[in-house]
Amino acid sequence: MKVILLGELRGKGGEGDIVDVAQGYAENFLFPNKMAQPATPGNIKQLEQRRKNIEKREAERVANAEALKAAIDGKSVTVDAKIGEEGQLFGSVTAAQIADAIKAQLGTEVDRKRVGRGNAIKSVGAHKVEVNFYREITAEVTVLVGVTEAETAEEETEAEAEAAEDVETAEDAE
């Protein structure tokens, strides 16, 4: 069934897009929640008249998303968590905790649903987390759990030094 989306629908499209969805999905979810309308000839004609307003709102959303990305991309936030022996956490770091840390430390409001985590954060250290603002506009934030930025920098230099020593040792062995 063809429908006209009235707002962004993750994985399907944005406002004003005409997409094909299952009839049950449209009738039981999209229409009652005012997320779409049927793609009838009359509705398509109205859509063409509203196209400029939709494009204007789309440009605003993209600009806002780019501004948010610029504000947090590549930055680090620290999340406090209870740490057990061997660097394991009691529980895991949630998307809500990451969103709260971004708001408190970077001053940028981020919806917890936009914080993407591939795997649950259950160990101490630095973890890269993506934040999706709008469609393909994403920023990467480093989440520090149980460590400070200075400790992370020291660990990286130590790891680089060890790697250099390993290379030298391998060359000597030859």
mmCIF file of C-alpha atoms in Angstrom, residues 52 66 116:
data_model
loop_
_atom_site.group_PDB
_atom_site.id
_atom_site.type_symbol
_atom_site.label_atom_id
_atom_site.label_comp_id
_atom_site.label_asym_id
_atom_site.label_seq_id
_atom_site.Cartn_x
_atom_site.Cartn_y
_atom_site.Cartn_z
ATOM 1 C CA LYS A 52 8.250 24.019 -0.664
ATOM 2 C CA GLU A 66 24.996 19.587 11.454
ATOM 3 C CA GLY A 116 23.660 4.107 19.178
#
